[in-house]
Short mmCIF file of C-alpha atoms in Angstrom, two decimals:
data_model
loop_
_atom_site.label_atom_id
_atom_site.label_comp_id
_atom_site.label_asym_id
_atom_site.label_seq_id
_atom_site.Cartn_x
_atom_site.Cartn_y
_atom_site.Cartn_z
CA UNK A 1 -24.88 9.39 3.05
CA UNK A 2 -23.26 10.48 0.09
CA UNK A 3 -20.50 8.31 -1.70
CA UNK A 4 -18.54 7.91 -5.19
CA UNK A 5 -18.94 4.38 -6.96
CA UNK A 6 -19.46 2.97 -9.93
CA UNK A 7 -21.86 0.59 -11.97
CA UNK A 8 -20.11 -0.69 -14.85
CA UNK A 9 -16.15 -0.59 -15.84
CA UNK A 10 -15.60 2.33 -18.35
CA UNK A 11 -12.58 4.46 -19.05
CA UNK A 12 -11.82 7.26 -16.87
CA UNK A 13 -12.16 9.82 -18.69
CA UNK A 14 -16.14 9.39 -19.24
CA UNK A 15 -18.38 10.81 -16.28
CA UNK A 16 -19.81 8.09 -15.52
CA UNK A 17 -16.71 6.32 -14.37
CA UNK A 18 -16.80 7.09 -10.91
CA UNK A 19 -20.11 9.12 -10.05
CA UNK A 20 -21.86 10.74 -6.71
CA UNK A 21 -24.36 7.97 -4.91
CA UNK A 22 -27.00 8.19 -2.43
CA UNK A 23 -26.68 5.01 0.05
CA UNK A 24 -28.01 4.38 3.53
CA UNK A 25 -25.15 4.56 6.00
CA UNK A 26 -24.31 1.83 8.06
CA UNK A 27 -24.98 0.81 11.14
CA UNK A 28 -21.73 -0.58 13.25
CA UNK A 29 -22.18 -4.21 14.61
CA UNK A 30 -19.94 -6.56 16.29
CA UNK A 31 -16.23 -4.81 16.37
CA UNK A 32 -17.22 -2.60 13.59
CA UNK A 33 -16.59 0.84 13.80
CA UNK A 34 -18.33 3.54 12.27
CA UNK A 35 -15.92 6.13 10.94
CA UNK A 36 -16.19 9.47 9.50
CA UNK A 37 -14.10 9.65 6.75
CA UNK A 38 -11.83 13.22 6.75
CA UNK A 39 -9.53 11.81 4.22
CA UNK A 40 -8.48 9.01 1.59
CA UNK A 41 -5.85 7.59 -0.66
CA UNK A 42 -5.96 5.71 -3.62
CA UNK A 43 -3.69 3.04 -4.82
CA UNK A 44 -3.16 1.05 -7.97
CA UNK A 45 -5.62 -1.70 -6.26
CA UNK A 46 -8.89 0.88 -6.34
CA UNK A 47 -7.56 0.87 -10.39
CA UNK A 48 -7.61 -2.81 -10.71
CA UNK A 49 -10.64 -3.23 -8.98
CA UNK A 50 -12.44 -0.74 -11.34
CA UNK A 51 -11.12 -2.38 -14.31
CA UNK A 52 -12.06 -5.66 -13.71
CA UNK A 53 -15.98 -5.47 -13.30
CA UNK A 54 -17.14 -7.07 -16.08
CA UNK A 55 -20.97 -6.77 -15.83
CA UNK A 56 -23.19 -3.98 -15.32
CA UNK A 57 -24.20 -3.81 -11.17
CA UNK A 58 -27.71 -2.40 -10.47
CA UNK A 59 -26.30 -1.56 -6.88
CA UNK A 60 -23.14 1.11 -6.97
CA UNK A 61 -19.57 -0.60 -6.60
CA UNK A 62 -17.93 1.34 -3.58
CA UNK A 63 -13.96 1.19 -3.42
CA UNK A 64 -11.30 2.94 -1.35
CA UNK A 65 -8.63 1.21 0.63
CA UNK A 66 -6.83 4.05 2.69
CA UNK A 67 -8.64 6.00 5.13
CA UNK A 68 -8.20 8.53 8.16
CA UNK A 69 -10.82 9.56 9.88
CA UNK A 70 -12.90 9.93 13.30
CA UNK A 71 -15.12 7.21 14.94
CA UNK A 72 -18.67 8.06 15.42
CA UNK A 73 -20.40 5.15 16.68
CA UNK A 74 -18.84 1.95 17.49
CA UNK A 75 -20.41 -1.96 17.71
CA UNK A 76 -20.90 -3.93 20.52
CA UNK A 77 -18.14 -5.77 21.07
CA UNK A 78 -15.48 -3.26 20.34
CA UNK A 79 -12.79 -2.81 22.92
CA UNK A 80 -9.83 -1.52 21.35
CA UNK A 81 -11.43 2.18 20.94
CA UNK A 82 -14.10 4.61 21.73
CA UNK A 83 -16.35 7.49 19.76
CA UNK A 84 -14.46 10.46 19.06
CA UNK A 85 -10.58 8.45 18.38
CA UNK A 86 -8.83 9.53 15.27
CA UNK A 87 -8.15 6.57 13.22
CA UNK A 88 -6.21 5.43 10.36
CA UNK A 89 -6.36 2.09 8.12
CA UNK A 90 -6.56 0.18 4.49
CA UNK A 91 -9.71 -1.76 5.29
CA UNK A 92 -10.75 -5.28 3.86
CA UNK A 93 -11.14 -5.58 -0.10
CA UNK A 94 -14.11 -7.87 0.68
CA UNK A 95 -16.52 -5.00 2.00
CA UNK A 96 -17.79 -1.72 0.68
CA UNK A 97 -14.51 0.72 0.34
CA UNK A 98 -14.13 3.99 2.02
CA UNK A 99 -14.89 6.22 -0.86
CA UNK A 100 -17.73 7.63 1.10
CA UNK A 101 -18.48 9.78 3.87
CA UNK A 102 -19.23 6.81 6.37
CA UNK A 103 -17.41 3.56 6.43
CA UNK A 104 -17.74 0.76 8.46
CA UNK A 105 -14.40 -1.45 9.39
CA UNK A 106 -13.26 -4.25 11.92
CA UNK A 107 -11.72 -2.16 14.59
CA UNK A 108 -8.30 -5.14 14.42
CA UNK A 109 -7.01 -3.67 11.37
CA UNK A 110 -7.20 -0.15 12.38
CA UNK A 111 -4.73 1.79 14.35
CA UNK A 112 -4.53 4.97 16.09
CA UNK A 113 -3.85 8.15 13.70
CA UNK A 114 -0.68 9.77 14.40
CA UNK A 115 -1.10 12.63 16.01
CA UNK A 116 1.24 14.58 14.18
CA UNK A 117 -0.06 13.98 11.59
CA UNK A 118 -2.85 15.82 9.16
CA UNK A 119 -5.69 13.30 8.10
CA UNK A 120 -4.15 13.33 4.56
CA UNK A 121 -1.03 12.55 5.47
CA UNK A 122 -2.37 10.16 7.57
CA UNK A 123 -4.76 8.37 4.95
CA UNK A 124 -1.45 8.29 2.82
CA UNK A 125 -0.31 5.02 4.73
CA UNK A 126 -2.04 2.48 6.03
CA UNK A 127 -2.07 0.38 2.45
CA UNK A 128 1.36 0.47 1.72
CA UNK A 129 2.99 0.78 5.61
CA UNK A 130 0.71 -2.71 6.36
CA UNK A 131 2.14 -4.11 2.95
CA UNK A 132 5.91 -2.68 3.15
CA UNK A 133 5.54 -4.11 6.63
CA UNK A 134 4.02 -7.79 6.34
CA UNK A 135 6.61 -8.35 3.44
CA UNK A 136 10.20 -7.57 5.40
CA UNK A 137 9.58 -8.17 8.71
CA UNK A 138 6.98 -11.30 8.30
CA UNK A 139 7.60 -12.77 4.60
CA UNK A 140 10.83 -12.32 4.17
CA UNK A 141 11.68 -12.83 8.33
CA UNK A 142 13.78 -9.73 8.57
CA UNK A 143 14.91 -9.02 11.26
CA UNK A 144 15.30 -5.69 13.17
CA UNK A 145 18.85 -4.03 13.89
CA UNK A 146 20.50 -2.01 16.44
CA UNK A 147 22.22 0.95 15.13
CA UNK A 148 25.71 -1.12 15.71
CA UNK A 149 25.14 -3.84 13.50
CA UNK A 150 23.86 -1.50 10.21
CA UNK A 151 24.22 -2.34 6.66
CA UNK A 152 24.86 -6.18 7.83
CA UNK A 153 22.48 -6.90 5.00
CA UNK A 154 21.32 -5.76 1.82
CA UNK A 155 17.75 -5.00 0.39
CA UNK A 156 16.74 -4.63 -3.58
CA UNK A 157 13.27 -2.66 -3.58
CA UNK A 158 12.15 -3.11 -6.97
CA UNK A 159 9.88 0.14 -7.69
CA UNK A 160 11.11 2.05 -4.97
CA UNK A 161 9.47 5.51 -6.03
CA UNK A 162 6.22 4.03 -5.48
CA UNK A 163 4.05 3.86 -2.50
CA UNK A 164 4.98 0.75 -0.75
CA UNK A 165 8.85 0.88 -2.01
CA UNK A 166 8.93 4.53 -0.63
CA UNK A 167 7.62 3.30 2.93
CA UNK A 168 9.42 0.03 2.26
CA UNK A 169 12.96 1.98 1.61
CA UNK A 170 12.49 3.90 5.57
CA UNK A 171 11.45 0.65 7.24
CA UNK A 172 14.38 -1.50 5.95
CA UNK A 173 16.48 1.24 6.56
CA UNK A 174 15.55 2.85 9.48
CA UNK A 175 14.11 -0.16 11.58
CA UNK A 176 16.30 -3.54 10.09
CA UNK A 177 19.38 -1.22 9.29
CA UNK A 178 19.71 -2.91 5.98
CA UNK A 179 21.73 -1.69 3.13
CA UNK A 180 19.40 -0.56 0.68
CA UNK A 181 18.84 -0.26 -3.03
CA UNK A 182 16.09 1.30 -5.21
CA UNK A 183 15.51 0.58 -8.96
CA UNK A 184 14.53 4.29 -10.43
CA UNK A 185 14.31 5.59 -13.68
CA UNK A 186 13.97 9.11 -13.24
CA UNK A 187 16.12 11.24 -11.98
CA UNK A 188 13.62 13.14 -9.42
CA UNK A 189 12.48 9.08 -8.76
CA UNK A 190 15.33 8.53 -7.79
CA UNK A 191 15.71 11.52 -5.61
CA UNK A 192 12.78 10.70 -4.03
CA UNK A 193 14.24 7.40 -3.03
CA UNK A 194 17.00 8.47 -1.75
CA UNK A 195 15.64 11.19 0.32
CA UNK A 196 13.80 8.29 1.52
CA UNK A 197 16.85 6.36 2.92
CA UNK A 198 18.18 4.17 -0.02
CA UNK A 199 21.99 4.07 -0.19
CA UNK A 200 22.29 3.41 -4.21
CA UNK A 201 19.98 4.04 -6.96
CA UNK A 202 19.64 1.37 -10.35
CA UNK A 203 17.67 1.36 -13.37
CA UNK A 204 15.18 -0.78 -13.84
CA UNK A 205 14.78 -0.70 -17.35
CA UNK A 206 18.24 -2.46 -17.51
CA UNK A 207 19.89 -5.79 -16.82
CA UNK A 208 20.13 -5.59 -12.62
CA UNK A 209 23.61 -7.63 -13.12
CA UNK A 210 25.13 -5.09 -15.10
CA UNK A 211 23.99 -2.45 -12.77
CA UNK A 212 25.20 -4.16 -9.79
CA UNK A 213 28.74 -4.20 -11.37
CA UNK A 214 28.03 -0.65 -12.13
CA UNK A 215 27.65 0.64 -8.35
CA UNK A 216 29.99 -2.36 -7.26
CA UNK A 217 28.01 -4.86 -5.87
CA UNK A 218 27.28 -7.98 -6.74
CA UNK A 219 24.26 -9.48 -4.96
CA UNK A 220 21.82 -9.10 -2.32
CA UNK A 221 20.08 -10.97 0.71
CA UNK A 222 16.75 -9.89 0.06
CA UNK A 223 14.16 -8.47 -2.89
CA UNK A 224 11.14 -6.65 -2.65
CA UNK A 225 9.62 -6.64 -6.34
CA UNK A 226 6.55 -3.92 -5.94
CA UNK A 227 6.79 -3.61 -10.13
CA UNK A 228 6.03 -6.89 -12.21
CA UNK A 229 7.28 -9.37 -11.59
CA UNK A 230 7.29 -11.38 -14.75
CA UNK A 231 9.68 -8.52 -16.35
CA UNK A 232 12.56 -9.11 -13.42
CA UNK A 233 11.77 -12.77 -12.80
CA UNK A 234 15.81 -13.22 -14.45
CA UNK A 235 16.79 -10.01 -13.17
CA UNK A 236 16.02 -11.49 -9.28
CA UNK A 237 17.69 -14.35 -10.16
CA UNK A 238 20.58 -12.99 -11.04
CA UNK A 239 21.25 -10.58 -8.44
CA UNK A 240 19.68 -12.94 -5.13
CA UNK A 241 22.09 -14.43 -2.89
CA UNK A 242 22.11 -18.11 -2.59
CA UNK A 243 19.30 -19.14 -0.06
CA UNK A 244 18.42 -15.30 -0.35
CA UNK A 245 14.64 -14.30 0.01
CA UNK A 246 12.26 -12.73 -2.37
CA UNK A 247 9.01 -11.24 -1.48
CA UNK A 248 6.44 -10.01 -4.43
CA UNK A 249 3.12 -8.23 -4.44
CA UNK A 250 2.64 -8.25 -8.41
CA UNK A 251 0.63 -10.97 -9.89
CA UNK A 252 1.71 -11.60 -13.35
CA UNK A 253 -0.40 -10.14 -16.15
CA UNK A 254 -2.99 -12.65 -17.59
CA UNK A 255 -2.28 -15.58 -15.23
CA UNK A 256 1.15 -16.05 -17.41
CA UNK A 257 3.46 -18.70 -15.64
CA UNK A 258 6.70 -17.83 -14.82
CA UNK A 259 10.05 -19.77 -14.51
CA UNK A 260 10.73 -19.84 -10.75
CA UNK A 261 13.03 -22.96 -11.54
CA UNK A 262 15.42 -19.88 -12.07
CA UNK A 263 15.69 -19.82 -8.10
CA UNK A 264 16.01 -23.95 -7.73
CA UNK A 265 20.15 -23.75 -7.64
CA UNK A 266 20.28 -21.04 -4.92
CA UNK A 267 17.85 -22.98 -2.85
CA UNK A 268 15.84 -19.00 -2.67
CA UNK A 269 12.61 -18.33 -0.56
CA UNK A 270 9.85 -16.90 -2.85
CA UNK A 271 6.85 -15.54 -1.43
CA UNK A 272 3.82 -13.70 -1.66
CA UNK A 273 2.09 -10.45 0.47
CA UNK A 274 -1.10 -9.67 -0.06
CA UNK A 275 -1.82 -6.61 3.13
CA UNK A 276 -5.77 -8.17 3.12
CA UNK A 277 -5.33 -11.78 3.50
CA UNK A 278 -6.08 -11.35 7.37
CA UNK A 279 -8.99 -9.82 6.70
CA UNK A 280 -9.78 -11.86 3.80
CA UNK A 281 -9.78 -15.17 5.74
CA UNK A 282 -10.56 -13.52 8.95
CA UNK A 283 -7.31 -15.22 10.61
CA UNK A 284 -6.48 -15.75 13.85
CA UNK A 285 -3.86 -12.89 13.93
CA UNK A 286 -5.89 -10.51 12.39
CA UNK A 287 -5.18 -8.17 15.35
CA UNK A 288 -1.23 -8.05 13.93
CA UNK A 289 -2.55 -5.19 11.58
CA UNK A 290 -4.04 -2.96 14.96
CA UNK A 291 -0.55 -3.53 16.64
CA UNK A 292 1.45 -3.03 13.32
CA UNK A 293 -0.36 0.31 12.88
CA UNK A 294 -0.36 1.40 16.16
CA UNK A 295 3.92 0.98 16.42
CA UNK A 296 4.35 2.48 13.02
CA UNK A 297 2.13 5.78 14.37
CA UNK A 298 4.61 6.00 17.02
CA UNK A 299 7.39 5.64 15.01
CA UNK A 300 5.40 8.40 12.64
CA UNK A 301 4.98 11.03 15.45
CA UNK A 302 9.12 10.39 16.45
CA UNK A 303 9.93 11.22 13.49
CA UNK A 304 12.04 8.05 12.35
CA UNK A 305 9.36 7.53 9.65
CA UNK A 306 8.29 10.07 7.66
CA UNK A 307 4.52 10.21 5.20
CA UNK A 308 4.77 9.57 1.52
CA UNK A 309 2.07 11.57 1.05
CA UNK A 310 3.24 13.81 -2.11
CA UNK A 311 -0.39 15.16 -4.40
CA UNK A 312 -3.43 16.71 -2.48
CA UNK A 313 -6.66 16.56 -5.52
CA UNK A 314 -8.71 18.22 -2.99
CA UNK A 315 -11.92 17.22 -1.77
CA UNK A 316 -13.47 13.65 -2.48
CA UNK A 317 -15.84 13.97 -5.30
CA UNK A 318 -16.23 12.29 -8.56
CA UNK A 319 -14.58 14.95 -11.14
CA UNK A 320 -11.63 14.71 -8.33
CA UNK A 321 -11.32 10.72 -8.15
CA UNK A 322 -11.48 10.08 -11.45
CA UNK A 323 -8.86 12.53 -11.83
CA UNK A 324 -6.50 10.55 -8.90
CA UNK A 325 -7.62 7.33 -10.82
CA UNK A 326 -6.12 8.88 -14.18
CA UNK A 327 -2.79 9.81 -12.61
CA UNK A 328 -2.52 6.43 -10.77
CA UNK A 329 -3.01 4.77 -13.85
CA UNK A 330 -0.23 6.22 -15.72
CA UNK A 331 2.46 4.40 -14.07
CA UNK A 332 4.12 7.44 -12.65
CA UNK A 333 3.20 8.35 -9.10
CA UNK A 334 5.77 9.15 -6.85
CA UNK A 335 4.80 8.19 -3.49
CA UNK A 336 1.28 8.86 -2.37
CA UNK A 337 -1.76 10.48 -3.65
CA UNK A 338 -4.69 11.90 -1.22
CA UNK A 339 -8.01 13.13 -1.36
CA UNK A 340 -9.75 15.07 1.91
CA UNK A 341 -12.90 14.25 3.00
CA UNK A 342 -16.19 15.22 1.35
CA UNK A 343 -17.09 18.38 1.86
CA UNK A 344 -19.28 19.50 4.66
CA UNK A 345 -22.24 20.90 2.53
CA UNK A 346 -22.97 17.21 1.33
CA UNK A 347 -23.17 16.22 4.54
#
């Protein structure tokens, strides 16, 4: 089958940072399923991944963490689906990635595509829906709302115009009825956040207490920092409640501490999500990520969640990755980016 890797780290620009391979396609064991893959997504992860190979590989490095696609053969021991289902899911960073035209994945961390949705707009969420996800409802232990009891409590969603803060921005609003605010620097950013659900809009590249005061509040229950988190370690501190809750996904550049003793007076929850730890450490509730999927796809065809899925770069091949990679790594997507499948005369 054909796919797009890489053998050594080099800038994206050059050619030979992502390139067209040759590899065997896999053969579906156990729960694996075999899927055809009609569409992917890249996030700042594929980026990081790329970056940090340090040695030259004499076997091509296959990433990709957001797919949609259809099964075509399935292992022995699946039960949860069948050839021919339309799938969606992010996959496990510890296997080959989905940059390819067939990808093998544990059928508990897929879910059913939505069915009103295209396979692009599909592909768009898995990543950042499981992450956006995992972080409110089980990190931070929010908890959902009836309509009644709305803007009870208040969400900070640091980055909000990116991929998990623009899912992250419908779920707390739309599912846990929280008040919520974006940091945005831009004004079609912070558009974009809005039309997303946030009630107010502040600027990250300024002191979050002075903002607050600005749009007349003065602190919040919970923070969702998607945008590093050594550069608003203070800013969380001052804005968090007292025995508020923060939830991160940014590890700091270059291992450098930071001063959580900040939090020690206000007696604040800080945690961690990271969307592949179940499949990392294979855990017992690995199957969460099938069942969180398949509830968000229904909430996706109702229409109370909506894609993020904002740049098509056309089919998946090299010229066209490396191109995605470029944009991702200048820091200024706005939600998602997708790629369609490869097209049908490499098959």
């Amino acid at each position: 089958m054909k796919a797009i890797g890489f053998y050594q780290y080099l800038p994206v620009e050059d050619p030979e940072s992502l390139v067209e391979v040759e590899v065997p396609t896999p053969e579906p064991g156990g729960r694996d399923l075999l899927v055809q893959v009609k569409a992917i997504s890249v996030n700042p992860v594929d980026v990081k991944v790329r970056s940090r190979l340090e040695t030259v590989e004499t076997e091509p490095r296959i990433i990709g963490w957001d797919a949609a696609g259809v099964i075509d053969k399935i292992g022995s021991d699946v039960s949860l689906f069948k050839a021919g289902d339309e799938v969606y899911y992010a996959g496990d960073i510890t296997r080959p990635g989905c940059n390819c035209q067939y990808h093998l994945v544990d059928e508990r961390i897929v879910g059913r595509k939505p069915t009103s949705f295209s396979f692009e707009q599909a592909a768009a969420m898995p990543l950042t829906t499981i992450t956006a996800w995992e972080a409110i409802f089980e990190r931070l232990g929010v908890e959902r709302s009836a309509p009644a009891k709305q803007d009870q409590r208040s969400i900070l969603v640091i980055g909000g115009a990116g991929g998990v803060g623009s899912i992250a921005i419908q779920l707390a609003k739309k599912l846990a009825g929280c008040k919520v605010i974006a940091t945005a620097s831009r004004d079609e950013s912070a558009q974009w956040c809005r039309d997303n659900g946030a009630d107010q809009i502040i600027n990250h590249h300024k002191p979050f207490g002075e903002e607050f005061k600005r749009i007349g509040t003065d602190e919040v229950d919970y923070i969702l920092c998607f945008n590093s988190t050594e550069m608003h370690i203070q800013n969380m501190a001052d804005v968090i409640k007292p025995q508020g809750k923060i939830c991160t996904i940014v590890e700091t550049k270059d291992s450098r501490p930071v001063n959580i003793n900040l939090f020690q007076s206000k007696s604040v929850g800080f945690m961690w999500e990271l969307m592949f730890t179940r499949s990392m450490y294979n855990t017992p509730d690995m199957q969460a990520q099938h069942d969180l999927l398949n509830e968000a796809g229904r909430f996706f065809d109702e229409g109370l969640l909506k894609t993020t899925m904002t740049e098509n770069y056309g089919p998946l091949t090299a010229e066209n990755l490396r191109k995605a990679h470029g944009k991702i790594e200048t820091g200024n997507m706005i939600g998602k980016l997708v790629l369609s499948g490869m097209s049908s005369h490499q098959d």
